[in-house]
Short mmCIF file of C-alpha atoms and ligand atoms in Angstrom, two decimals:
data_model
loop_
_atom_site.label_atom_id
_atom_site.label_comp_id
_atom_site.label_asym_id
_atom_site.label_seq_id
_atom_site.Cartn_x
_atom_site.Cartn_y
_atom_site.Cartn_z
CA UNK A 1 1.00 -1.02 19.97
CA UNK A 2 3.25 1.02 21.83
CA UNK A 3 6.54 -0.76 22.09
CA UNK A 4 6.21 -0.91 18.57
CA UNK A 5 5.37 2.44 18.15
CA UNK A 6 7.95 3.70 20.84
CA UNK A 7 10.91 1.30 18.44
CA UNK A 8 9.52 3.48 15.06
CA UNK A 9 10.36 6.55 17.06
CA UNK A 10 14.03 5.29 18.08
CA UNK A 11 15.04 3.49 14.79
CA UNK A 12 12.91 4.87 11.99
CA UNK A 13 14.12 6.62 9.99
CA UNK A 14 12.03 9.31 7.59
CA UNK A 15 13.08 9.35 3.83
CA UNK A 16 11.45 12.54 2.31
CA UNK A 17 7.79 13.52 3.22
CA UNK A 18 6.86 9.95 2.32
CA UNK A 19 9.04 6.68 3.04
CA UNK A 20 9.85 5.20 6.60
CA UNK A 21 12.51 3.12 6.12
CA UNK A 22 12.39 0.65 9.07
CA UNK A 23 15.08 -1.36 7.67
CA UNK A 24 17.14 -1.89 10.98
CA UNK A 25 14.27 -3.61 12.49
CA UNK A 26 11.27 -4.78 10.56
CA UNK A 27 11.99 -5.66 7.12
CA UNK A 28 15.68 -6.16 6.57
CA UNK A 29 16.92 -6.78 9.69
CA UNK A 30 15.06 -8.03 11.25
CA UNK A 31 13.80 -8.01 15.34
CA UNK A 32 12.43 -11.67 16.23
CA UNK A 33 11.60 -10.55 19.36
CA UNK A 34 9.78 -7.17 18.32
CA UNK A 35 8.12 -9.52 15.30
CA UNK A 36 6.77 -12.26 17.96
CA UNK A 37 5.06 -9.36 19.67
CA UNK A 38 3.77 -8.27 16.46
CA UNK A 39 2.21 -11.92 16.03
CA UNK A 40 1.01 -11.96 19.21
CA UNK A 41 -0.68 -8.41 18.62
CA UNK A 42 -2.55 -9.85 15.21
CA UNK A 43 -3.63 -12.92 17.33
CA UNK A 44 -5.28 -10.76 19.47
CA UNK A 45 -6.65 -8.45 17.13
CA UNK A 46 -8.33 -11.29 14.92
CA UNK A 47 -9.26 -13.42 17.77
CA UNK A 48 -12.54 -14.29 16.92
CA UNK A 49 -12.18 -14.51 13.64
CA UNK A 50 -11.81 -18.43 12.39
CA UNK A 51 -8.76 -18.41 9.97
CA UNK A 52 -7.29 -20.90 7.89
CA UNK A 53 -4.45 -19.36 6.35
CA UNK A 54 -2.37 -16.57 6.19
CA UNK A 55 -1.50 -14.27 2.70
CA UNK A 56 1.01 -12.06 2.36
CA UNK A 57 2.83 -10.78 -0.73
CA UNK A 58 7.02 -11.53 -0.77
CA UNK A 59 9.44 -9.92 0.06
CA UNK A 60 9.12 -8.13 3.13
CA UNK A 61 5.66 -9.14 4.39
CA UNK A 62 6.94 -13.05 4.53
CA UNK A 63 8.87 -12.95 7.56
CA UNK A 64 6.34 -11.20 9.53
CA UNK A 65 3.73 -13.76 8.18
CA UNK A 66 5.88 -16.36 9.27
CA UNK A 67 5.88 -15.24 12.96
CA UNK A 68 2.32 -14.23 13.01
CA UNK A 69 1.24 -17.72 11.52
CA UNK A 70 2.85 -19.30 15.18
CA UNK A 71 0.22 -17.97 16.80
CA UNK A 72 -2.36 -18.36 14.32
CA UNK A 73 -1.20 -22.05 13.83
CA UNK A 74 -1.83 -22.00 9.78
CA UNK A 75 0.23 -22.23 7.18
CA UNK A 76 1.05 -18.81 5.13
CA UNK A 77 0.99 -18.41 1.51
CA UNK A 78 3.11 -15.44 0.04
CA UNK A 79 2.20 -14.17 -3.67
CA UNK A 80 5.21 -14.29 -5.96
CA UNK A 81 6.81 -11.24 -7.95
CA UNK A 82 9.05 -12.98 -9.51
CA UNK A 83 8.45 -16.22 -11.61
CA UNK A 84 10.91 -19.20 -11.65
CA UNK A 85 10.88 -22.32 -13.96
CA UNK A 86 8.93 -23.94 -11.18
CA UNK A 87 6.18 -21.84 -10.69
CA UNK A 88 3.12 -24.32 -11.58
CA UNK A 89 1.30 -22.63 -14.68
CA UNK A 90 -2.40 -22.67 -13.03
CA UNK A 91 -1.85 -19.31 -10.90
CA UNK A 92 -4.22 -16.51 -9.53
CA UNK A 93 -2.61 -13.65 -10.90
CA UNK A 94 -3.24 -9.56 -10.15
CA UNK A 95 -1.23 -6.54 -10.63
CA UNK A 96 -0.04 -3.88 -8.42
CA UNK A 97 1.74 -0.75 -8.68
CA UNK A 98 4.73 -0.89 -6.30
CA UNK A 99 4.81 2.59 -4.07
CA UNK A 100 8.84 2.23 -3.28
CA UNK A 101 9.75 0.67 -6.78
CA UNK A 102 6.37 3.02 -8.93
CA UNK A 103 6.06 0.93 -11.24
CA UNK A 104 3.20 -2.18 -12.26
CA UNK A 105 4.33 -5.74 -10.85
CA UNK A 106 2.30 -9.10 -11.59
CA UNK A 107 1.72 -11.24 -9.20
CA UNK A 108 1.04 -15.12 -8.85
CA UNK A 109 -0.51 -17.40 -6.29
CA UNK A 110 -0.80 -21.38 -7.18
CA UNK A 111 -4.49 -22.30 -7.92
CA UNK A 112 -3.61 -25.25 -5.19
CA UNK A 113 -2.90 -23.15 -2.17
CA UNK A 114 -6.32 -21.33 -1.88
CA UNK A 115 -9.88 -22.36 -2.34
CA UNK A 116 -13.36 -21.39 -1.44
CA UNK A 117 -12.66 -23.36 1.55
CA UNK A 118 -10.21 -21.06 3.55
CA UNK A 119 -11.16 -18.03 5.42
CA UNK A 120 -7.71 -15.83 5.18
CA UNK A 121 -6.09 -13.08 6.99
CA UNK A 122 -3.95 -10.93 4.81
CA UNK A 123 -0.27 -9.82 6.62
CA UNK A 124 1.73 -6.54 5.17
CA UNK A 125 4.75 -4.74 6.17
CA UNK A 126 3.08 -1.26 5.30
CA UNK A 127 -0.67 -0.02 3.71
CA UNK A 128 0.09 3.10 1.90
CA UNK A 129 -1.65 3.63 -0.85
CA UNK A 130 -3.39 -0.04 -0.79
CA UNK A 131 -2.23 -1.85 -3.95
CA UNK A 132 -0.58 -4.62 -2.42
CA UNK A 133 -3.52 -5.29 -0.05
CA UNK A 134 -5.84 -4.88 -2.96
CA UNK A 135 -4.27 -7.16 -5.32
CA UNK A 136 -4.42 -9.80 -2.35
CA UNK A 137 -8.04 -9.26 -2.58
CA UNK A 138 -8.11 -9.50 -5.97
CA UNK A 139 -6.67 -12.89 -5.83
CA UNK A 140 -8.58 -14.15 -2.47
CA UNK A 141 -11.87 -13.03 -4.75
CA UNK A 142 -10.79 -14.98 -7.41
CA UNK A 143 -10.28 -18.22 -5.34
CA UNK A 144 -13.77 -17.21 -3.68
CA UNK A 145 -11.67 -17.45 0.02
CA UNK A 146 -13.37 -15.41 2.61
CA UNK A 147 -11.48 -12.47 3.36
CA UNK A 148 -10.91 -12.54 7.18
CA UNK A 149 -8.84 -9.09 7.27
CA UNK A 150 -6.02 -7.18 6.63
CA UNK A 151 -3.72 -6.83 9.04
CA UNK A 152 -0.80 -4.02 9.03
CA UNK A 153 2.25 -3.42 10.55
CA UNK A 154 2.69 0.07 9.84
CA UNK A 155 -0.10 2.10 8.24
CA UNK A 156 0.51 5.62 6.79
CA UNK A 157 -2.80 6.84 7.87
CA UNK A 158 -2.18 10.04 5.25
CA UNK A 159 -2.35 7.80 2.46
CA UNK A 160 -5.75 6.32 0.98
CA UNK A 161 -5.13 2.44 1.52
CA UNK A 162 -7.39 2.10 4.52
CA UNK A 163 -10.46 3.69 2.57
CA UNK A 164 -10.04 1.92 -0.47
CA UNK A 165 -9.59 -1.81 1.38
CA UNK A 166 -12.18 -0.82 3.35
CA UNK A 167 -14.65 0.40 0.68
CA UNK A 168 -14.51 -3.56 -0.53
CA UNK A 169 -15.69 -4.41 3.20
CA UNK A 170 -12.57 -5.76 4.68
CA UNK A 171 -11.74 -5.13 8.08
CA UNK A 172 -8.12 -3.53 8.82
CA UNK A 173 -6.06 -3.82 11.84
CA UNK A 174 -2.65 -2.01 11.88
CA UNK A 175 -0.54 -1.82 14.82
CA UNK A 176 1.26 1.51 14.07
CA UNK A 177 -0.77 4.49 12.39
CA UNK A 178 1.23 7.65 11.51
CA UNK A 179 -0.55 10.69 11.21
CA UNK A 180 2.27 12.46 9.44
CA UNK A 181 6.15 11.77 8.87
CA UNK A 182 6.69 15.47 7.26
CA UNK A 183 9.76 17.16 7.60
CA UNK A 184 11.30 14.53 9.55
CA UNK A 185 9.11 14.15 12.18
CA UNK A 186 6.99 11.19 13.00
CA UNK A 187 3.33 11.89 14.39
CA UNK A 188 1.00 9.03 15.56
CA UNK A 189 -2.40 8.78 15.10
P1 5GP B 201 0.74 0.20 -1.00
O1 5GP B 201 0.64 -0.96 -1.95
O2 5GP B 201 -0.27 0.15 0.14
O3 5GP B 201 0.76 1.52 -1.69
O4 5GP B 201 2.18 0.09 -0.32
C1 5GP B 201 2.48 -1.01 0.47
C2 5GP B 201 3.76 -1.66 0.05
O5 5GP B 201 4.74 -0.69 -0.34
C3 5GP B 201 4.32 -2.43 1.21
O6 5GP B 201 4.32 -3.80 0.86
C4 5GP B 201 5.71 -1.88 1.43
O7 5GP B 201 6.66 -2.87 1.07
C5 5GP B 201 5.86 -0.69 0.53
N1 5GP B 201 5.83 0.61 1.26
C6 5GP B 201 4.89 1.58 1.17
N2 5GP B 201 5.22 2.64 1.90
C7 5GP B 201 6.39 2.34 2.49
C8 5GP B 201 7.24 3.06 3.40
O8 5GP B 201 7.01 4.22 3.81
N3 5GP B 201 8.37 2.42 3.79
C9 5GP B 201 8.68 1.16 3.39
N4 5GP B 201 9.79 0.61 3.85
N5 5GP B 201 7.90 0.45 2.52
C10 5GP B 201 6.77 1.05 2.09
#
């Protein structure tokens, strides 16, 4: 997606040999306009795909999920982090490892929001190393939903997360692929 790709190359901005930080655009502020062509772009790329709801994991991928659901006209479910006194009790629950935080997170969907019934598309910020994604899966197994797909903003495509949520035979579409963000410099696929 190039205007995306072409706004990674103006704003991003590399953190070490690992982290993008696209803060000023994508996930703390945030571009509505750049993120409805981002929805628009996951339309496409699932378009013949029936889906019934959207899954994403809080906090970043929500907003995204949001916009992308428009198009998609379905509602979006994001998996909690963090529980509050009014979490119901009957959750799926999986565990991740968090790449920007390292360390092991639970998280929690509500038993009522997905069933064998829905056919969902999965919505992330980044796939790096594929924990996030794969603990969706995790959960989407659980309910028995039929995975429809992941679909990526950003992918670090020198990172293993494509392999290992493709190895469980999901599809994955990402919209920006970087080959390499060493020393500073950001290569495409
Ligand atoms: P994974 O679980 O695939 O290893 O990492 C994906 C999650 O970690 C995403 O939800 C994202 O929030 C975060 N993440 C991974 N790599 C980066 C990165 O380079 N920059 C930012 N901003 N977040 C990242």
């Amino acid at each position: 997606m190039e205007v995306l790709k072409n706004r990674i190359l103006k704003d991003g901005v590399v953190l070490g040999d690992n982290i993008l930080k696209v803060d000023s655009f994508i996930n703390h502020q945030m571009d509505i306009k750049l993120l409805n062509q981002i929805g628009k772009e996951f339309k496409e790329r699932f378009k013949n795909i029936e889906i019934t709801k959207i899954l994403t994991i809080e906090a970043s991928g929500i907003g995204i999920a949001c916009i992308a659901a428009q198009y998609f006209d379905v509602p979006v479910v994001f998996a909690k982090k963090h529980e509050g006194i009014n979490m119901d009790k009957d959750n799926y629950e999986s565990e991740a490892f968090s790449f920007t935080k390292k360390k092991n997170y639970k998280i929690k969907v509500s038993k009522k929001y997905l069933s064998a019934e829905d056919k969902v598309l999965i919505i992330d910020d980044f796939l790096a190393n594929g924990n996030a994604s794969l603990a969706l899966i995790d959960i989407l197994n659980q309910a028995k939903s039929e995975i429809a797909g992941v679909g990526i903003v950003i992918e670090k495509g020198f990172q293993p997360g494509r392999k290992l949520v493709e190895d469980k035979g999901v599809k994955v579409e990402s919209l920006a692929i970087l080959e390499s963000i060493s020393n500073g410099k950001i290569i495409f696929k």
